[in-house]
XYZ file of C-alpha atoms in Angstrom:
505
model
C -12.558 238.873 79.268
C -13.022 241.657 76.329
C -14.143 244.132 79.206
C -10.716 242.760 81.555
C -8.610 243.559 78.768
C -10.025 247.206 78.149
C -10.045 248.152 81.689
C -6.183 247.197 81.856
C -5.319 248.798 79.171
C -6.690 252.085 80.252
C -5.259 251.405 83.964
C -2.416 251.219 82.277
C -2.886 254.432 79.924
C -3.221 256.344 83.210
C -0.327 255.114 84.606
C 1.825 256.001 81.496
C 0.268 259.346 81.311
C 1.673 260.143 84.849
C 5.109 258.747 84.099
C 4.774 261.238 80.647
C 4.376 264.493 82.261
C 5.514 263.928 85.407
C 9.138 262.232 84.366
C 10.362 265.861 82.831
C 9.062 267.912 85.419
C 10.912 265.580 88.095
C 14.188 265.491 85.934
C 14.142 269.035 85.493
C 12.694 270.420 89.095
C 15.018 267.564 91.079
C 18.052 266.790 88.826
C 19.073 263.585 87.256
C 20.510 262.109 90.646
C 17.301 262.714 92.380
C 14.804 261.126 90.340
C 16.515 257.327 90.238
C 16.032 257.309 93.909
C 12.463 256.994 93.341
C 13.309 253.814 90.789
C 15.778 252.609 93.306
C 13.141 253.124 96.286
C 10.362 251.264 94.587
C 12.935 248.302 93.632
C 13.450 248.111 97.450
C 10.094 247.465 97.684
C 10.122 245.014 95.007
C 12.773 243.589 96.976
C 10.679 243.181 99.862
C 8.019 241.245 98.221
C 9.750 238.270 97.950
C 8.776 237.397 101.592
C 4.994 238.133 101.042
C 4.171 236.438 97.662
C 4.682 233.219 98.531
C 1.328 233.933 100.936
C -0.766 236.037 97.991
C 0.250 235.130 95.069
C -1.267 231.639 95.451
C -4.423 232.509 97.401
C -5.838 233.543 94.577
C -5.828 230.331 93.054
C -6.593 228.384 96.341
C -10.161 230.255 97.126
C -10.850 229.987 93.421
C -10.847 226.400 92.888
C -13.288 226.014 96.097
C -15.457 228.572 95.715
C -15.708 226.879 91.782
C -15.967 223.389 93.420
C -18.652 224.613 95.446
C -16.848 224.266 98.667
C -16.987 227.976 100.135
C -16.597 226.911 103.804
C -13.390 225.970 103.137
C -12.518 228.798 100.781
C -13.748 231.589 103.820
C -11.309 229.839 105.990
C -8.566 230.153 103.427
C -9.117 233.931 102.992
C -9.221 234.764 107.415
C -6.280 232.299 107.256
C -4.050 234.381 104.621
C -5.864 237.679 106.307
C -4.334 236.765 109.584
C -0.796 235.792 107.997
C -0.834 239.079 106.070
C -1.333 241.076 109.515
C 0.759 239.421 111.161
C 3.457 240.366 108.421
C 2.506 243.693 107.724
C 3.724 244.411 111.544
C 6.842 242.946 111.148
C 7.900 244.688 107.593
C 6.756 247.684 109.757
C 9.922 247.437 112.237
C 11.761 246.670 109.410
C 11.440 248.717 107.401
C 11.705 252.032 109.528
C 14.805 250.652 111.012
C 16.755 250.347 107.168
C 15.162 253.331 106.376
C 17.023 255.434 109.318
C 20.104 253.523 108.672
C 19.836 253.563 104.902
C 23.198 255.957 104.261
C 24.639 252.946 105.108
C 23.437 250.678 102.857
C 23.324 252.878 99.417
C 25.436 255.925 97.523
C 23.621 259.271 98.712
C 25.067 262.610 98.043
C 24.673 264.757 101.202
C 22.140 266.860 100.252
C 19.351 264.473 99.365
C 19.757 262.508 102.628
C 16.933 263.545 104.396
C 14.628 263.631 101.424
C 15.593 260.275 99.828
C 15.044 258.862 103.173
C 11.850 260.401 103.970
C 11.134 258.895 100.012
C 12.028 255.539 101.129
C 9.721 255.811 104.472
C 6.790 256.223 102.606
C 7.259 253.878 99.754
C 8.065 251.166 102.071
C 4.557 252.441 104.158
C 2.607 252.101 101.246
C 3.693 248.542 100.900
C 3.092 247.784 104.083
C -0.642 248.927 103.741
C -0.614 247.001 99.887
C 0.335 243.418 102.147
C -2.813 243.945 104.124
C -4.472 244.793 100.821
C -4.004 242.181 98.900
C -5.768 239.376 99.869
C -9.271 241.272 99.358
C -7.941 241.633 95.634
C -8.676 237.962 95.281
C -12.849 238.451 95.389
C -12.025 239.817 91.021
C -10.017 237.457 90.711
C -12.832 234.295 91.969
C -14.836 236.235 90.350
C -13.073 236.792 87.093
C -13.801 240.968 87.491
C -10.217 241.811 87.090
C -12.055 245.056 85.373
C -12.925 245.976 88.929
C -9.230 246.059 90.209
C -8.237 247.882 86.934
C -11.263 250.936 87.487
C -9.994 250.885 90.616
C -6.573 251.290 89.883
C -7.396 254.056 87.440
C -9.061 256.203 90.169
C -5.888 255.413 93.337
C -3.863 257.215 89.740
C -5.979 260.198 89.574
C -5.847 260.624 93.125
C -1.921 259.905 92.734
C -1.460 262.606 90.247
C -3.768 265.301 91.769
C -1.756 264.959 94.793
C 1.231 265.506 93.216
C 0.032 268.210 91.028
C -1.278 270.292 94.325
C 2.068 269.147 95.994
C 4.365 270.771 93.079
C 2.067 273.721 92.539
C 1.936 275.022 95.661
C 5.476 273.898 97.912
C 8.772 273.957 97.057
C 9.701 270.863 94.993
C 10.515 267.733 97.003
C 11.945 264.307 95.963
C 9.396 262.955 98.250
C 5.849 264.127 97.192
C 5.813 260.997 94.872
C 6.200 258.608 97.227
C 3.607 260.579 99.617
C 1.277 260.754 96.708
C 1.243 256.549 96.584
C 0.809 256.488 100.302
C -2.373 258.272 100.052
C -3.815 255.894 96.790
C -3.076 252.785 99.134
C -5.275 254.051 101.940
C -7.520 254.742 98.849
C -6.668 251.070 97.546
C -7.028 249.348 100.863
C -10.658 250.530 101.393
C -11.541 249.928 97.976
C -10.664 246.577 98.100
C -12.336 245.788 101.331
C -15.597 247.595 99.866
C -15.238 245.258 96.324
C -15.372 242.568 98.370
C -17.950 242.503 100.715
C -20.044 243.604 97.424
C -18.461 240.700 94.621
C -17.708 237.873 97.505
C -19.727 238.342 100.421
C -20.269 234.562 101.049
C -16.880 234.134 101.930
C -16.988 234.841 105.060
C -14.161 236.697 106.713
C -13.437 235.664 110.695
C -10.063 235.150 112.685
C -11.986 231.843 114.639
C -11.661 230.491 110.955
C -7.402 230.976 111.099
C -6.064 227.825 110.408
C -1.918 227.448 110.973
C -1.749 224.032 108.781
C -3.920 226.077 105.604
C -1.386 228.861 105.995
C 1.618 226.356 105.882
C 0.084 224.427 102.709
C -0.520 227.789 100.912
C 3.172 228.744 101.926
C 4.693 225.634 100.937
C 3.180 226.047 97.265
C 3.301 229.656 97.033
C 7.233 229.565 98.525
C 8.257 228.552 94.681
C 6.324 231.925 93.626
C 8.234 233.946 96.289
C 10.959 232.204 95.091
C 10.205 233.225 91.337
C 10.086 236.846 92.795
C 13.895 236.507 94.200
C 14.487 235.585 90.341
C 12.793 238.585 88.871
C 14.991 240.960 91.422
C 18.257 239.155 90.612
C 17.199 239.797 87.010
C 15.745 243.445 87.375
C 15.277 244.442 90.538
C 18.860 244.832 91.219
C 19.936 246.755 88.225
C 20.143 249.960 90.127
C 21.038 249.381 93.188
C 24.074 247.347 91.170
C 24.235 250.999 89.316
C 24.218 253.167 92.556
C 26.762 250.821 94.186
C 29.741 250.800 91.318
C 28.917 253.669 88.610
C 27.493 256.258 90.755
C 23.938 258.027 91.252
C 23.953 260.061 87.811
C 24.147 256.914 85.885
C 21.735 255.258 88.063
C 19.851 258.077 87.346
C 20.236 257.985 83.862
C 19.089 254.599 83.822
C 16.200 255.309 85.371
C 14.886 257.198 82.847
C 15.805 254.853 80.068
C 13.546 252.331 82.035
C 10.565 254.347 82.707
C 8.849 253.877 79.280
C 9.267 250.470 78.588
C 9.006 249.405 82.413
C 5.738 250.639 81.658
C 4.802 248.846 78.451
C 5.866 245.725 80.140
C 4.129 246.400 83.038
C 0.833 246.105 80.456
C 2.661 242.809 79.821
C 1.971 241.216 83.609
C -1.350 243.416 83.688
C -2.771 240.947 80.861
C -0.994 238.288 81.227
C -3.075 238.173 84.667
C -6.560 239.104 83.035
C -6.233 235.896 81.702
C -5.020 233.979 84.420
C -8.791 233.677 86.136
C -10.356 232.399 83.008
C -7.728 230.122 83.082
C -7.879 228.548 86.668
C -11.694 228.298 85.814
C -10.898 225.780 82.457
C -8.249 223.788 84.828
C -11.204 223.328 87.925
C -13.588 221.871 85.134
C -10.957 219.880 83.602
C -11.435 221.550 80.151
C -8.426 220.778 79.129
C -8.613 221.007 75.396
C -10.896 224.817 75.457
C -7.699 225.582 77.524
C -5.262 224.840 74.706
C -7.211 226.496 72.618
C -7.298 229.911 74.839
C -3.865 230.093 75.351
C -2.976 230.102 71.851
C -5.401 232.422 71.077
C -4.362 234.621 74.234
C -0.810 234.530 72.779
C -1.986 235.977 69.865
C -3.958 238.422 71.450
C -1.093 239.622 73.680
C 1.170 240.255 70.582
C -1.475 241.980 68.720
C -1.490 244.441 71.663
C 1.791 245.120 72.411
C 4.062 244.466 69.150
C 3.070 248.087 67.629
C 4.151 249.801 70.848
C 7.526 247.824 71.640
C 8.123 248.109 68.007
C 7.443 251.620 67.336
C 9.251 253.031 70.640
C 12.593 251.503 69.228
C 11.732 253.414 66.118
C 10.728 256.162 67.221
C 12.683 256.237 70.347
C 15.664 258.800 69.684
C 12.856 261.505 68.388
C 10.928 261.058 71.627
C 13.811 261.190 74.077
C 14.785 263.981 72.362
C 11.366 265.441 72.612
C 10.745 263.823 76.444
C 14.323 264.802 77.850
C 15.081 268.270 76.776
C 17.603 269.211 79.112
C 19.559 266.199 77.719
C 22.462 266.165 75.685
C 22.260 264.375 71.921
C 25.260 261.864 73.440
C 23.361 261.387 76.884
C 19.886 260.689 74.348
C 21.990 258.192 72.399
C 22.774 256.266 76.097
C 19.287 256.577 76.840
C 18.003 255.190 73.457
C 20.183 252.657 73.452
C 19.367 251.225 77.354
C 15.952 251.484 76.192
C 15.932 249.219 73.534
C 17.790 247.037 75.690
C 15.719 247.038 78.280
C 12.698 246.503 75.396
C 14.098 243.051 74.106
C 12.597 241.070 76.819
C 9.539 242.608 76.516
C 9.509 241.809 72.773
C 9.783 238.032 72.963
C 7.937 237.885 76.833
C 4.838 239.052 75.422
C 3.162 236.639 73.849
C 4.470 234.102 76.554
C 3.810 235.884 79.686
C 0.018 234.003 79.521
C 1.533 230.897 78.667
C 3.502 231.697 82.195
C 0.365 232.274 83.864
C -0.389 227.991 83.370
C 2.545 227.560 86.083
C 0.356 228.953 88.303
C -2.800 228.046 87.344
C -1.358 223.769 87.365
C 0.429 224.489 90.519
C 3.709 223.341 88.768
C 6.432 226.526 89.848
C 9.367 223.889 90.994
C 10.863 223.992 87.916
C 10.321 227.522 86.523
C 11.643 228.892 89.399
C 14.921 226.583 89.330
C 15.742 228.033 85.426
C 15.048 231.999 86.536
C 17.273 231.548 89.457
C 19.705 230.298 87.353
C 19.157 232.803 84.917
C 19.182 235.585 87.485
C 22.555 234.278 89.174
C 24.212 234.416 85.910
C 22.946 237.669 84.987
C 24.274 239.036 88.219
C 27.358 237.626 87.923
C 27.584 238.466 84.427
C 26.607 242.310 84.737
C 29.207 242.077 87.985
C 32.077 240.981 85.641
C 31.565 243.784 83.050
C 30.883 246.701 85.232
C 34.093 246.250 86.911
C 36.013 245.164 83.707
C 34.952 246.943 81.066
C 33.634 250.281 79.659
C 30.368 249.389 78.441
C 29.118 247.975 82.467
C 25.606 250.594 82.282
C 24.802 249.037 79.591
C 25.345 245.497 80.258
C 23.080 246.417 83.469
C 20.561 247.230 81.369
C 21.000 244.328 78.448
C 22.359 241.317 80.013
C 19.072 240.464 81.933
C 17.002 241.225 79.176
C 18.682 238.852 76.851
C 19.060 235.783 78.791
C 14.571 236.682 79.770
C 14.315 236.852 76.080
C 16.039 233.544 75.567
C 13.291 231.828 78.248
C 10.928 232.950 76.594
C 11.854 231.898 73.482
C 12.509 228.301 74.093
C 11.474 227.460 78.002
C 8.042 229.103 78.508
C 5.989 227.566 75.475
C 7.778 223.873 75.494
C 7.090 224.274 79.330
C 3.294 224.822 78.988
C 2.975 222.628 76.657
C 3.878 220.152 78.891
C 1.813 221.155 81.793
C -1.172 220.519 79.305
C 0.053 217.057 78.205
C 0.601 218.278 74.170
C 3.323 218.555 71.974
C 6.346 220.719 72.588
C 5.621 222.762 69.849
C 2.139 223.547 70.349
C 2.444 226.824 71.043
C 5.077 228.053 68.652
C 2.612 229.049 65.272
C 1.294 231.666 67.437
C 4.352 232.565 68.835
C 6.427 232.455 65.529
C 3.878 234.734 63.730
C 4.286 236.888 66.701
C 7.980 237.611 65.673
C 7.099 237.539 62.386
C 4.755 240.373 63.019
C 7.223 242.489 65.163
C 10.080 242.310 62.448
C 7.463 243.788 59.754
C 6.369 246.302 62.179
C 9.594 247.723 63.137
C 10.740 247.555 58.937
C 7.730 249.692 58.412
C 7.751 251.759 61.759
C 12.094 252.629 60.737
C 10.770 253.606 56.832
C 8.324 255.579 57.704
C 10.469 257.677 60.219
C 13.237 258.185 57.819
C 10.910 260.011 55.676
C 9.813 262.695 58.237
C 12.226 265.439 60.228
C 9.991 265.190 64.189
C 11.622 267.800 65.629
C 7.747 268.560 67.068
C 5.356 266.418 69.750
C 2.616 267.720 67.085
C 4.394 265.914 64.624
C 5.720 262.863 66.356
C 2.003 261.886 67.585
C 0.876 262.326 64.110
C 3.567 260.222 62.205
C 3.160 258.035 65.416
C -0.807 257.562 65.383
C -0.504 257.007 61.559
C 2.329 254.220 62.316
C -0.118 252.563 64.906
C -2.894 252.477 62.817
C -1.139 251.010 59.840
C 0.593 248.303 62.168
C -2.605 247.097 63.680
C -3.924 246.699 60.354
C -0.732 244.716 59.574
C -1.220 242.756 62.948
C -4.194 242.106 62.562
C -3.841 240.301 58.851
C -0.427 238.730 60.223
C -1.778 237.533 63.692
C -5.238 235.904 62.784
C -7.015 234.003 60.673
C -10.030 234.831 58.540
C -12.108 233.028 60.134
C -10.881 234.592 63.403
C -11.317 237.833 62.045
C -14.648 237.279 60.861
C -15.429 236.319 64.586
C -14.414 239.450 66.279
C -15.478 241.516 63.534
C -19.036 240.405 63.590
C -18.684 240.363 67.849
C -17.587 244.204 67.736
C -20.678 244.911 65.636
C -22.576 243.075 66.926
C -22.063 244.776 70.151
C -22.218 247.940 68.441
C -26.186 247.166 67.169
C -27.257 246.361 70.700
C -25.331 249.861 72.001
C-alpha cells in the first residue's frame, strides 16, 4: 500500500507539473478563450463516460472477489465478457462521436476563428476516449492484484510522452489549440499497449477468449455497475457541467477564465480519487475474507492518512493563492487575479472536507451498496444545476455561483452522508468515523491560521521566494499534521517502519 501511495503521488506530481508550465504558455500563445475549450472538451468526455462505467467501474471488483475466492474460471469469463462489451461500445462512441464533433457549432458558443481548431480539439479528445474504453478493462489485472503502483508508473511515463509531444509540437509549428489533445491521443495508444502488456505479465491465468462472452455476466455486471454510471451522471450535473453552463450563458472568456481557476485544484483533487482508489483493492480484499473489523480499522486509519496528505496543499493554495496567480497568470489583471482566487477557493471547499471521506466512499463499491449514494448525488446535482441556473440568469455574481454552489452542497455530503453511510455498510455506529474525520478539520483550520501568518510576514513578488516561504510552510504543516493527525503510538509505528526500511536499503 506504502509503495501505491508513492507511485500516485508522483503520477500525480507529473501531471501537475504539465498543467504548471504548460497552463501559461497556452494562456499566453492561444488567448484566454482558447484554452477553456480544452476544459470544456475533456468535460465532454467526462460526459460520455456515464454510458461506459456502469461496465468498468464494477469489473474490477467482480474478477477480484473470484480470482480471491479461488474461482478464476469464472473470473476469465468475466474479463472476455466486459472485453467484448467494451468493443462493442468503443464502435458505437466512434459514430458518435465524429458525428457531434462535425456538428458541434451547433451545440456550443465558438467564436469563428477557433472553429476548425476547437473541433479538430474535440476529435481527438473524444478518440482518445474511445481507445481508454477498450483500455480499461486490462487496468483491472493492478487492481486483483493490488499493484495500483503499476498503473501509476505507467501513467507517469503516457505524461512524459504527453509533454514531449507537446513540447516538439510548440517548438517547432505554429501554436495550435489542438496539439494537447493530439498529445493525449498518442499516450492512449501508449496506455492501451501498456495495459495489455501489464496484464498478460501480473494476470496471465485469466484467460482472455471471446468463446468465454457471456450476455447474462454482462447484464449482472451492468445491472450493479448502472448505479456507478449513474453516480457518474451525478458528478457531471455537479462538475462536469460547470462550463458548458459557462459557455452557454456568460460567454467563452469567462468560461475561460474559469478554466484556469480550476486547473490547480482540479488537480489536487484529482490526487483525491487517485488515493482514494489505492485503497480501494486492499479494501475489496478485507470484504472477500470477511475481515470485517481489520476493515474498520483501515478505513479510519486511511482517513487519516488521506488528510495528512492533502490538508497542507488545499490549505496552503488558499493562502498562498493570490501570490501564485499572480506569479502563474502574468498577463492577468490584479481584478481578473482576485476572480480567479476567489473561484479557486471555491472550487477548493469540496476538496477540503472530500478528502478524508473519498476512501470511506470507496466501501460503496467495495459492499456493492451504490442505490442509495447515487439517489443523494443526483439530488444534490439537480439542485446544484438548478441552483447555479437561477443565479446566472438573476444575478451578478452567476461565475461564481458556477464555481461554488456544487462545491458546497459536495462539501455538505461529505460532511454528514459519507461517514454515517459507511458506517453503516460495516454494521457500526454512526459516528465511527468522525474522530478521524473531526481531527481532520481540526488540522486544516490550524494549517491555514499558520499558512495566512506566515504569508503576511513576507512581500512574494518572486517564484524564488514563493517556493521558499512555500516549502518552509509545508514542512512546518506536516510536522503539525503529523502531531494533530496520529497518535503516539501510531507515530512510533511508521517511524520505526521508515527506518526500518531505511537499515535494510
Amino acid at each position: 500500500m506504502s509503495i501505491n501511495i508513492i507511485a500516485s503521488i508522483v503520477s500525480f506530481a507529473v501531471t501537475v507539473g504539465i498543467n504548471f508550465f504548460l497552463t501559461p504558455y497556452l494562456v499566453k500563445e492561444l488567448g484566454t478563450e482558447a484554452y477553456g475549450f480544452i476544459g470544456l472538451s475533456n468535460n465532454f468526455v467526462q460526459y460520455a463516460t456515464v454510458i461506459t462505467t456502469a461496465l468498468n467501474s464494477i469489473a474490477g471488483r467482480f474478477i477480484s472477489l473470484e480470482y480471491h475466492n479461488g474461482n478464476k474460471e469464472k473470473a476469465s469469463k468475466i474479463f472476455s465478457s466486459v472485453l467484448v462489451a467494451d468493443l462493442f461500445l468503443a464502435a458505437v462512441l466512434l459514430v458518435a462521436s465524429a458525428f457531434l464533433t462535425f456538428y458541434l457549432d451547433l451545440f456550443i458558443d465558438i467564436p469563428a476563428k477557433l472553429i476548425t481548431s476547437v473541433k479538430i480539439t474535440f476529435g481527438f479528445a473524444f478518440a482518445t476516449f474511445v481507445v481508454s474504453t477498450v483500455t480499461a478493462i486490462f487496468t483491472t489485472a493492478a487492481f486483483v492484484k493490488n499493484r495500483i503502483d503499476i498503473n501509476s508508473i505507467r501513467d507517469i511515463i503516457s505524461n512524459l510522452i504527453k509533454v514531449a509531444l507537446i513540447v516538439v509540437l510548440f517548438t517547432t509549428l505554429p501554436a495550435k489549440l489542438y496539439y494537447i489533445s493530439m498529445a493525449s491521443f498518442a499516450s492512449g495508444l501508449f496506455l492501451l499497449a501498456a495495459n495489455i502488456t501489464v496484464k498478460k505479465k501480473i494476470l496471465p491465468d485469466v484467460k482472455i477468449s471471446f468463446k468465454n462472452f457471456d450476455i447474462k455476466l454482462v447484464k449482472i455486471l451492468l445491472m450493479s455497475g448502472i448505479w456507478l454510471s449513474l453516480s457518474q451522471l451525478c458528478n457531471v450535473l455537479m462538475t462536469g457541467l460547470d462550463l458548458l453552463i459557462c459557455n452557454l450563458t456568460l460567454g467563452t472568456l469567462l468560461m475561460g477564465m474559469l478554466s484556469i481557476a480550476k486547473t490547480v485544484p482540479n488537480s489536487i483533487g484529482n490526487l483525491n480519487v487517485i488515493l482514494g482508489n489505492v485503497f480501494t483493492p486492499h479494501f475489496t480484499i478485507l470484504y472477500a475474507k470477511n475481515k470485517i473489523d481489520d476493515l474498520v480499522d483501515e478505513a479510519k486509519f486511511t482517513s487519516r492518512i488521506m488528510s495528512f496528505i492533502l490538508m497542507v496543499p488545499y490549505a496552503g493554495f488558499m493562502a498562498f493563492g493570490h501570490q501564485f496567480y499572480t506569479l502563474w497568470q502574468p498577463t492577468k489583471t490584479p481584478e481578473e487575479i482576485t476572480m480567479i482566487q476567489i473561484m479557486s477557493i471555491l472550487t477548493c471547499v469540496t476538496y477540503v472536507f472530500s478528502c478524508q471521506t473519498q476512501s470511506l466512499m470507496m466501501l460503496n463499491t467495495v459492499c456493492n451498496k451504490l442505490k442509495l449514494p447515487v439517489f443523494i448525488n443526483l439530488s444534490i446535482g439537480l439542485v446544484s444545476v438548478g441552483i447555479v441556473l437561477i443565479f446566472v440568469n438573476t444575478t451578478d455574481i452567476g461565475v461564481y455561483a458556477i464555481a461554488g454552489v456544487s462545491s458546497i452542497l459536495m462539501a455538505l455530503r461529505s460532511i454528514f452522508f459519507v461517514p454515517m453511510y459507511a458506517a453503516h455498510l460495516l454494521k457500526r455506529k454512526l459516528t465511527t468515523f468522525y474522530p478521524s474525520i473531526i481531527r481532520g478539520w481540526i488540522n486544516f483550520a490550524l494549517l491555514f491560521v499558520i499558512f495566512a501568518f506566515i504569508n503576511s510576514l513576507f512581500t512574494l513578488d518572486s517564484w524564488v521566494k514563493l517556493v521558499a516561504v512555500c516549502a518552509a510552510a509545508a514542512v512546518i504543516g506536516y510536522i503539525i499534521s503529523a502531531v494533530v493527525l496520529f497518535k503516539k503510538s501510531e507515530l512510533k509505528k511508521i517511524l520505526n517502519k521508515v527506518t526500518g526500511k531505511f537499515k535494510k536499503a
